[in-house]
Amino acid sequence: MSDEMPERDADKALAGEYALGLLSPEEAAAFESRLAHEPELRVLYAQWAEDLAALTDPIAPVAPPVHLHGAVMTRLFGGDDAATAREGGLQWFRWLLGGLTASVLALVLIFATGLPERGPQPPDAPAYVAQLAAEDESLLISAAYDAEAGRFHLERARGEAASGRALELWLIAGDDAPVSLGVLPEARRASVTVPEPLRARLDGAALAVSDEPEGGSPTGAPTGAVLAVGAITNT
Amino acid sequence: MATRNEIEAWLGKAALGDRAAFDALYLATSAKLFGICLRVLDNRAEAEEVLQDIYVRIWNHAGRYQVNGLSPMTWLITIARNAAIDRLRRRRAARAGESDGTDMAEAQADPAPGPEARVIAASEGARLDDCFDELDSGHAEAVRGAYLDGESYVELAERFDVPLNTMRTWLRRSLLKLRECLSR
């Protein structure tokens, strides 16, 4: 851009332009390739998406004609189940190849970075969530808290422990010293139980991941570098 | 209106192939999304087609909702808005192709948002409106025009009668100002 803005400001404006669909196809494509590996940019985009969605608040809901409901279900599930499930995917793919604009592609791109794998399933309605991201984006973990079970469901989208080292998860509540929630397994999905006394203190707390010897910190406090931190936020 | 938790639960179940949950999601959210399609497209037949595409896409992508960082309603609204704008732009491009090309901007021009777009509704909308009030006159309309009418920089420059580069510099500054205000 020709107007001089500090880089962070330029990105804020750029994310807004992208959310509004104002970028040229080339600019949008460049933004999307950055989105895929810049968590901070994803946060900026998500903020704009949330705020701009409020522009639809004054739009009155209009019940669609009843036959549309049936049409959608038939399109997705009509006829033989397995065949239509595949067809649904194909139709979508054709649609994608058809006239898809950059703004729509963004969603695809963001979500494609974290395709589901086998493992513990995240809670349907997490009470708290946190995004842990390393400054250099080499590690990216999302956490969702299942209040009923008192557990965090973790999904590691990027990064792993260095060879012969372990990633240890910490809960930091208020000014207290970090409390270990355990060493992360190799699997990308995991869940960890939060000790009972800490469950009431998650609001405003933070999760962090540190680099530790295999088996975890020998001292009960982080001994290696803190690789990623994320604030726990109320959903 | 369904709660955020309900919508999130339905999306989670739909991601695992639960058709009943998807059905519940459709029943709870389709009126909102159809309203958006109608507002953007101002054409019932097109809005009906686009709404079907939207729910096919929601079903196929429900599994990716979990990692996107958006609230569930925002995720749904963004899919709907983008699909509707996409359709609107294709329609405009087709119309522009039919004309002789010299009056492209005119052919693409859309009426300014009606009074209903200025009504203050829910709390988040009120916050956005407050921040819009802090922008220079006309800038809020430019942001609305881009979001709800799919207006491009070329169209906005035409509407506000300023050079394209000026329009862009101007809007980027307003976006920053808006971001500051919304983050307060």
Short mmCIF file of C-alpha atoms in Angstrom, two decimals, chain A residues 171-178 198 201-202 205-206:
data_model
loop_
_atom_site.label_atom_id
_atom_site.label_comp_id
_atom_site.label_asym_id
_atom_site.label_seq_id
_atom_site.Cartn_x
_atom_site.Cartn_y
_atom_site.Cartn_z
CA LEU A 171 -2.50 -23.34 33.48
CA ILE A 172 -1.78 -19.86 34.78
CA ALA A 173 -4.58 -18.44 36.96
CA GLY A 174 -4.21 -14.91 38.29
CA ASP A 175 -0.79 -14.24 39.76
CA ASP A 176 -0.31 -17.84 40.79
CA ALA A 177 2.61 -19.93 39.63
CA PRO A 178 1.84 -22.07 36.57
CA LEU A 198 -8.81 -24.55 39.48
CA ARG A 201 -10.70 -19.83 38.08
CA LEU A 202 -10.47 -20.35 34.33
CA ALA A 205 -6.60 -17.36 33.08
CA ALA A 206 -4.13 -18.47 30.42
#
